[in-house]
Amino acid sequence: MSRFLQIHPQDNVVVCLEEVKKGESLNISGSETVTAADDIPAGHKIAIKDIKSGSDIIKYGYAIGHATEDITVGRWVHTHDIKTNLEGILDYKYNPDTADIEKKISQMATKKGTFKGFVRSNGKVGIRNEIWIIPTVGCVNNIATALAKEANACIKGSVDEVVAFTHNYGCSQTGDDQEHTRTILSDLINHPNAGGVLVLGLGCENSNIDVLMPYIGSYDEKRVKFLVCQKSDDEMEDGMNLLKELIEEASRDERQDADLSKLVIGLKCGGSDGFSGITANPLIGRISDRIIEYGGTSILTEVPEMFGAETILMNRCKDEKTFNDTVNMINGFKEYFTKQGEPIYENPSPGNKAGGITTLEDKSLGCTQKSGDYPVMNVMEYGERTDVTGLNLLCAPGNDLCAATALASAGAQIVLFTTGRGTPFACPVPTMKIASNNTIASKKSGWIDFCAGQILDGRTFEELTDELFEKIVRTASGEKLKSEIAGFHDMAIWKRGVTL
């Protein structure tokens, strides 16, 4: 196995696939040999050409920043000698390859396949049959948790589990911030992975049940129940009675053949490292393409981690309106940072840097590979549910819990989560962890569901795409993921406004 990878022929750095010690030599091509002038950690970059101060560092065939000093061949290229090229709000021009976009659109929904899911009365398909307790306000979190614990002793039939999705909001919020909380809660109440939902309110909160009803819209009265704790003499007894009704109704549901076009996957990465953009994220991009070829839907979010690679997505937009929506999403997020007095490019995280990611361009060019090659068909606001098949972009932050919850609320029945550092969290829907390297897959086998690091051992993307796609279909048909087996369920609402 090679000790390095040059991702693009124009790159002036390569990624070390294992630790390289000072003085060791790498055979780059033929007679060209590079001797390491520093110790280079695995996943980090080494210069294969002399780079003058102020000149661009090229990786993935794109600039990921510029040198802050002269960098000679063999030097370690990282945060000590590179700085971002990125600026603030920009003007963008739509430069699509129209012929390629039209060709790709013609290839969408050309394959047929099925999985075993729970077909709901509105035509949506769930991949789980859970009972969800959705608090309208954080004040009733403990009651929700206690009810879920007691109700899990009563599950039967096809019901998987009773889950309480606690959060801190629903009151003391203003404006759009309050609206977003109501929207996310109503999205989850309507999610097809829930065979039944108990909406648990306190009674005096801003987002009380009466206020929330218009956001929820029409619903199945046998599947959605409501309880206002302040109006109940014994909220535990009343809550348990309602949960038993929901369990009884959902227990009769059975899995049946559902078209793969009904599958919606969320695309997310976190705890990324220098291998994420080489193994796991490109693999997920191929999965996104595969799902779309079956007529399904993929959703890419983490807007701050599109900065520096946004033009690649923009020029894949199906039309100028979608392009303009993408521009507004990108620049709107930059304005959000600026209004908070925060630098736009305060990224990557310490863990990213330790893993070999240097600048936001470096991170974004790896991150956006999760989107695959198909055109961008739609752009969604935070809290919006998708009704457009193909690749969707969703406005949400990079924070793992907030972004993954946003993907679930947008309609994803499963989230594919790539990681190089590892993380145990899970969002409201099954969260499949895909490791970028073999080390974390082995060390955290209780967290990781699939290892894309096998690519570094010589396995092909085609082989792993087939294997991972089959695992996704099995998961959609009921196979449990590691975080589900551990009983992990998390949700987080994006807090942006004033707290009263």
PDB file of N, CA and C in Angstrom, residues 309-367:
ATOM      1  N   ALA A 309     -16.373  25.662  -0.959  1.00  0.00           N
ATOM      2  CA  ALA A 309     -16.718  24.672  -1.983  1.00  0.00           C
ATOM      3  C   ALA A 309     -18.100  24.957  -2.556  1.00  0.00           C
ATOM      4  N   GLU A 310     -18.677  26.097  -2.166  1.00  0.00           N
ATOM      5  CA  GLU A 310     -20.057  26.385  -2.541  1.00  0.00           C
ATOM      6  C   GLU A 310     -20.256  26.520  -4.040  1.00  0.00           C
ATOM      7  N   THR A 311     -19.244  27.022  -4.757  1.00  0.00           N
ATOM      8  CA  THR A 311     -19.429  27.206  -6.203  1.00  0.00           C
ATOM      9  C   THR A 311     -19.587  25.877  -6.922  1.00  0.00           C
ATOM     10  N   ILE A 312     -18.993  24.818  -6.373  1.00  0.00           N
ATOM     11  CA  ILE A 312     -19.166  23.483  -6.967  1.00  0.00           C
ATOM     12  C   ILE A 312     -20.631  23.086  -6.908  1.00  0.00           C
ATOM     13  N   LEU A 313     -21.266  23.332  -5.760  1.00  0.00           N
ATOM     14  CA  LEU A 313     -22.691  23.029  -5.613  1.00  0.00           C
ATOM     15  C   LEU A 313     -23.543  23.975  -6.464  1.00  0.00           C
ATOM     16  N   MET A 314     -23.182  25.252  -6.468  1.00  0.00           N
ATOM     17  CA  MET A 314     -23.964  26.240  -7.212  1.00  0.00           C
ATOM     18  C   MET A 314     -24.025  25.906  -8.697  1.00  0.00           C
ATOM     19  N   ASN A 315     -22.906  25.477  -9.252  1.00  0.00           N
ATOM     20  CA  ASN A 315     -22.878  25.192 -10.685  1.00  0.00           C
ATOM     21  C   ASN A 315     -23.507  23.855 -11.040  1.00  0.00           C
ATOM     22  N   ARG A 316     -23.901  23.104 -10.012  1.00  0.00           N
ATOM     23  CA  ARG A 316     -24.675  21.870 -10.230  1.00  0.00           C
ATOM     24  C   ARG A 316     -26.168  22.094 -10.027  1.00  0.00           C
ATOM     25  N   CYS A 317     -26.580  23.319  -9.746  1.00  0.00           N
ATOM     26  CA  CYS A 317     -28.006  23.600  -9.547  1.00  0.00           C
ATOM     27  C   CYS A 317     -28.775  23.386 -10.852  1.00  0.00           C
ATOM     28  N   LYS A 318     -29.970  22.825 -10.739  1.00  0.00           N
ATOM     29  CA  LYS A 318     -30.735  22.445 -11.935  1.00  0.00           C
ATOM     30  C   LYS A 318     -31.142  23.631 -12.781  1.00  0.00           C
ATOM     31  N   ASP A 319     -31.297  24.820 -12.138  1.00  0.00           N
ATOM     32  CA  ASP A 319     -31.710  26.010 -12.887  1.00  0.00           C
ATOM     33  C   ASP A 319     -31.277  27.246 -12.110  1.00  0.00           C
ATOM     34  N   GLU A 320     -31.525  28.404 -12.688  1.00  0.00           N
ATOM     35  CA  GLU A 320     -31.038  29.644 -12.080  1.00  0.00           C
ATOM     36  C   GLU A 320     -31.759  29.969 -10.787  1.00  0.00           C
ATOM     37  N   LYS A 321     -33.029  29.604 -10.677  1.00  0.00           N
ATOM     38  CA  LYS A 321     -33.746  29.852  -9.421  1.00  0.00           C
ATOM     39  C   LYS A 321     -33.100  29.068  -8.278  1.00  0.00           C
ATOM     40  N   THR A 322     -32.788  27.801  -8.519  1.00  0.00           N
ATOM     41  CA  THR A 322     -32.147  26.992  -7.491  1.00  0.00           C
ATOM     42  C   THR A 322     -30.772  27.547  -7.153  1.00  0.00           C
ATOM     43  N   PHE A 323     -30.059  28.036  -8.176  1.00  0.00           N
ATOM     44  CA  PHE A 323     -28.769  28.698  -7.957  1.00  0.00           C
ATOM     45  C   PHE A 323     -28.935  29.908  -7.046  1.00  0.00           C
ATOM     46  N   ASN A 324     -29.917  30.751  -7.330  1.00  0.00           N
ATOM     47  CA  ASN A 324     -30.148  31.946  -6.514  1.00  0.00           C
ATOM     48  C   ASN A 324     -30.521  31.576  -5.082  1.00  0.00           C
ATOM     49  N   ASP A 325     -31.312  30.511  -4.929  1.00  0.00           N
ATOM     50  CA  ASP A 325     -31.668  30.045  -3.586  1.00  0.00           C
ATOM     51  C   ASP A 325     -30.418  29.598  -2.820  1.00  0.00           C
ATOM     52  N   THR A 326     -29.486  28.950  -3.525  1.00  0.00           N
ATOM     53  CA  THR A 326     -28.243  28.500  -2.897  1.00  0.00           C
ATOM     54  C   THR A 326     -27.380  29.689  -2.497  1.00  0.00           C
ATOM     55  N   VAL A 327     -27.279  30.680  -3.383  1.00  0.00           N
ATOM     56  CA  VAL A 327     -26.525  31.895  -3.071  1.00  0.00           C
ATOM     57  C   VAL A 327     -27.098  32.564  -1.830  1.00  0.00           C
ATOM     58  N   ASN A 328     -28.423  32.683  -1.775  1.00  0.00           N
ATOM     59  CA  ASN A 328     -29.071  33.328  -0.622  1.00  0.00           C
ATOM     60  C   ASN A 328     -28.823  32.545   0.665  1.00  0.00           C
ATOM     61  N   MET A 329     -28.810  31.218   0.552  1.00  0.00           N
ATOM     62  CA  MET A 329     -28.550  30.399   1.732  1.00  0.00           C
ATOM     63  C   MET A 329     -27.122  30.621   2.238  1.00  0.00           C
ATOM     64  N   ILE A 330     -26.148  30.600   1.327  1.00  0.00           N
ATOM     65  CA  ILE A 330     -24.745  30.774   1.704  1.00  0.00           C
ATOM     66  C   ILE A 330     -24.509  32.165   2.282  1.00  0.00           C
ATOM     67  N   ASN A 331     -24.906  33.189   1.556  1.00  0.00           N
ATOM     68  CA  ASN A 331     -24.658  34.558   2.019  1.00  0.00           C
ATOM     69  C   ASN A 331     -25.492  34.899   3.250  1.00  0.00           C
ATOM     70  N   GLY A 332     -26.694  34.334   3.332  1.00  0.00           N
ATOM     71  CA  GLY A 332     -27.522  34.559   4.512  1.00  0.00           C
ATOM     72  C   GLY A 332     -26.875  33.988   5.764  1.00  0.00           C
ATOM     73  N   PHE A 333     -26.212  32.845   5.620  1.00  0.00           N
ATOM     74  CA  PHE A 333     -25.538  32.249   6.769  1.00  0.00           C
ATOM     75  C   PHE A 333     -24.327  33.077   7.170  1.00  0.00           C
ATOM     76  N   LYS A 334     -23.641  33.642   6.191  1.00  0.00           N
ATOM     77  CA  LYS A 334     -22.507  34.516   6.508  1.00  0.00           C
ATOM     78  C   LYS A 334     -22.989  35.767   7.249  1.00  0.00           C
ATOM     79  N   GLU A 335     -24.129  36.310   6.823  1.00  0.00           N
ATOM     80  CA  GLU A 335     -24.692  37.472   7.509  1.00  0.00           C
ATOM     81  C   GLU A 335     -25.060  37.127   8.951  1.00  0.00           C
ATOM     82  N   TYR A 336     -25.555  35.925   9.166  1.00  0.00           N
ATOM     83  CA  TYR A 336     -25.889  35.454  10.512  1.00  0.00           C
ATOM     84  C   TYR A 336     -24.649  35.478  11.402  1.00  0.00           C
ATOM     85  N   PHE A 337     -23.519  35.000  10.877  1.00  0.00           N
ATOM     86  CA  PHE A 337     -22.278  35.046  11.633  1.00  0.00           C
ATOM     87  C   PHE A 337     -21.887  36.488  11.951  1.00  0.00           C
ATOM     88  N   THR A 338     -21.949  37.323  10.924  1.00  0.00           N
ATOM     89  CA  THR A 338     -21.506  38.714  11.067  1.00  0.00           C
ATOM     90  C   THR A 338     -22.347  39.463  12.097  1.00  0.00           C
ATOM     91  N   LYS A 339     -23.654  39.256  12.075  1.00  0.00           N
ATOM     92  CA  LYS A 339     -24.544  39.936  13.019  1.00  0.00           C
ATOM     93  C   LYS A 339     -24.261  39.527  14.461  1.00  0.00           C
ATOM     94  N   GLN A 340     -23.746  38.316  14.635  1.00  0.00           N
ATOM     95  CA  GLN A 340     -23.409  37.851  15.978  1.00  0.00           C
ATOM     96  C   GLN A 340     -22.006  38.288  16.395  1.00  0.00           C
ATOM     97  N   GLY A 341     -21.324  39.030  15.491  1.00  0.00           N
ATOM     98  CA  GLY A 341     -19.982  39.487  15.797  1.00  0.00           C
ATOM     99  C   GLY A 341     -18.939  38.389  15.761  1.00  0.00           C
ATOM    100  N   GLU A 342     -19.235  37.322  15.020  1.00  0.00           N
ATOM    101  CA  GLU A 342     -18.328  36.187  14.963  1.00  0.00           C
ATOM    102  C   GLU A 342     -17.630  36.126  13.607  1.00  0.00           C
ATOM    103  N   PRO A 343     -16.371  35.680  13.564  1.00  0.00           N
ATOM    104  CA  PRO A 343     -15.688  35.509  12.279  1.00  0.00           C
ATOM    105  C   PRO A 343     -16.347  34.414  11.465  1.00  0.00           C
ATOM    106  N   ILE A 344     -16.474  34.641  10.177  1.00  0.00           N
ATOM    107  CA  ILE A 344     -17.164  33.689   9.308  1.00  0.00           C
ATOM    108  C   ILE A 344     -16.404  32.376   9.215  1.00  0.00           C
ATOM    109  N   TYR A 345     -15.084  32.436   9.298  1.00  0.00           N
ATOM    110  CA  TYR A 345     -14.289  31.251   9.018  1.00  0.00           C
ATOM    111  C   TYR A 345     -13.613  30.683  10.266  1.00  0.00           C
ATOM    112  N   GLU A 346     -14.322  30.736  11.412  1.00  0.00           N
ATOM    113  CA  GLU A 346     -13.815  30.166  12.661  1.00  0.00           C
ATOM    114  C   GLU A 346     -14.064  28.655  12.653  1.00  0.00           C
ATOM    115  N   ASN A 347     -13.317  27.968  11.828  1.00  0.00           N
ATOM    116  CA  ASN A 347     -13.500  26.554  11.557  1.00  0.00           C
ATOM    117  C   ASN A 347     -12.232  26.116  10.852  1.00  0.00           C
ATOM    118  N   PRO A 348     -11.700  24.968  10.972  1.00  0.00           N
ATOM    119  CA  PRO A 348     -12.196  23.744  11.585  1.00  0.00           C
ATOM    120  C   PRO A 348     -12.050  23.733  13.111  1.00  0.00           C
ATOM    121  N   SER A 349     -12.540  22.625  13.700  1.00  0.00           N
ATOM    122  CA  SER A 349     -12.474  22.444  15.143  1.00  0.00           C
ATOM    123  C   SER A 349     -11.096  21.906  15.535  1.00  0.00           C
ATOM    124  N   PRO A 350     -10.763  21.936  16.835  1.00  0.00           N
ATOM    125  CA  PRO A 350      -9.484  21.358  17.278  1.00  0.00           C
ATOM    126  C   PRO A 350      -9.312  19.897  16.866  1.00  0.00           C
ATOM    127  N   GLY A 351     -10.405  19.127  16.938  1.00  0.00           N
ATOM    128  CA  GLY A 351     -10.316  17.724  16.533  1.00  0.00           C
ATOM    129  C   GLY A 351     -10.051  17.572  15.043  1.00  0.00           C
ATOM    130  N   ASN A 352     -10.697  18.428  14.235  1.00  0.00           N
ATOM    131  CA  ASN A 352     -10.441  18.413  12.791  1.00  0.00           C
ATOM    132  C   ASN A 352      -8.971  18.662  12.505  1.00  0.00           C
ATOM    133  N   LYS A 353      -8.420  19.680  13.186  1.00  0.00           N
ATOM    134  CA  LYS A 353      -7.021  20.059  12.944  1.00  0.00           C
ATOM    135  C   LYS A 353      -6.076  18.936  13.371  1.00  0.00           C
ATOM    136  N   ALA A 354      -6.376  18.321  14.502  1.00  0.00           N
ATOM    137  CA  ALA A 354      -5.535  17.211  14.952  1.00  0.00           C
ATOM    138  C   ALA A 354      -5.567  16.068  13.946  1.00  0.00           C
ATOM    139  N   GLY A 355      -6.681  15.926  13.242  1.00  0.00           N
ATOM    140  CA  GLY A 355      -6.824  14.857  12.261  1.00  0.00           C
ATOM    141  C   GLY A 355      -6.270  15.192  10.895  1.00  0.00           C
ATOM    142  N   GLY A 356      -5.812  16.445  10.693  1.00  0.00           N
ATOM    143  CA  GLY A 356      -5.172  16.782   9.431  1.00  0.00           C
ATOM    144  C   GLY A 356      -5.880  17.806   8.580  1.00  0.00           C
ATOM    145  N   ILE A 357      -7.043  18.301   9.024  1.00  0.00           N
ATOM    146  CA  ILE A 357      -7.765  19.323   8.270  1.00  0.00           C
ATOM    147  C   ILE A 357      -7.269  20.691   8.728  1.00  0.00           C
ATOM    148  N   THR A 358      -6.894  21.542   7.782  1.00  0.00           N
ATOM    149  CA  THR A 358      -6.184  22.770   8.120  1.00  0.00           C
ATOM    150  C   THR A 358      -7.050  24.015   8.056  1.00  0.00           C
ATOM    151  N   THR A 359      -7.764  24.208   6.945  1.00  0.00           N
ATOM    152  CA  THR A 359      -8.573  25.404   6.727  1.00  0.00           C
ATOM    153  C   THR A 359     -10.017  25.009   6.455  1.00  0.00           C
ATOM    154  N   LEU A 360     -10.888  26.009   6.416  1.00  0.00           N
ATOM    155  CA  LEU A 360     -12.283  25.710   6.110  1.00  0.00           C
ATOM    156  C   LEU A 360     -12.430  25.211   4.675  1.00  0.00           C
ATOM    157  N   GLU A 361     -11.628  25.731   3.750  1.00  0.00           N
ATOM    158  CA  GLU A 361     -11.679  25.207   2.374  1.00  0.00           C
ATOM    159  C   GLU A 361     -11.331  23.721   2.352  1.00  0.00           C
ATOM    160  N   ASP A 362     -10.302  23.360   3.108  1.00  0.00           N
ATOM    161  CA  ASP A 362      -9.877  21.970   3.218  1.00  0.00           C
ATOM    162  C   ASP A 362     -11.041  21.112   3.718  1.00  0.00           C
ATOM    163  N   LYS A 363     -11.707  21.611   4.748  1.00  0.00           N
ATOM    164  CA  LYS A 363     -12.832  20.876   5.342  1.00  0.00           C
ATOM    165  C   LYS A 363     -14.021  20.816   4.383  1.00  0.00           C
ATOM    166  N   SER A 364     -14.349  21.940   3.760  1.00  0.00           N
ATOM    167  CA  SER A 364     -15.529  22.008   2.901  1.00  0.00           C
ATOM    168  C   SER A 364     -15.383  21.172   1.643  1.00  0.00           C
ATOM    169  N   LEU A 365     -14.199  21.179   1.044  1.00  0.00           N
ATOM    170  CA  LEU A 365     -13.982  20.392  -0.170  1.00  0.00           C
ATOM    171  C   LEU A 365     -14.118  18.903   0.113  1.00  0.00           C
ATOM    172  N   GLY A 366     -13.815  18.486   1.342  1.00  0.00           N
ATOM    173  CA  GLY A 366     -14.056  17.106   1.729  1.00  0.00           C
ATOM    174  C   GLY A 366     -15.505  16.870   2.100  1.00  0.00           C
ATOM    175  N   CYS A 367     -16.084  17.829   2.828  1.00  0.00           N
ATOM    176  CA  CYS A 367     -17.464  17.704   3.318  1.00  0.00           C
ATOM    177  C   CYS A 367     -18.471  17.575   2.182  1.00  0.00           C
TER     178      CYS A 367
END
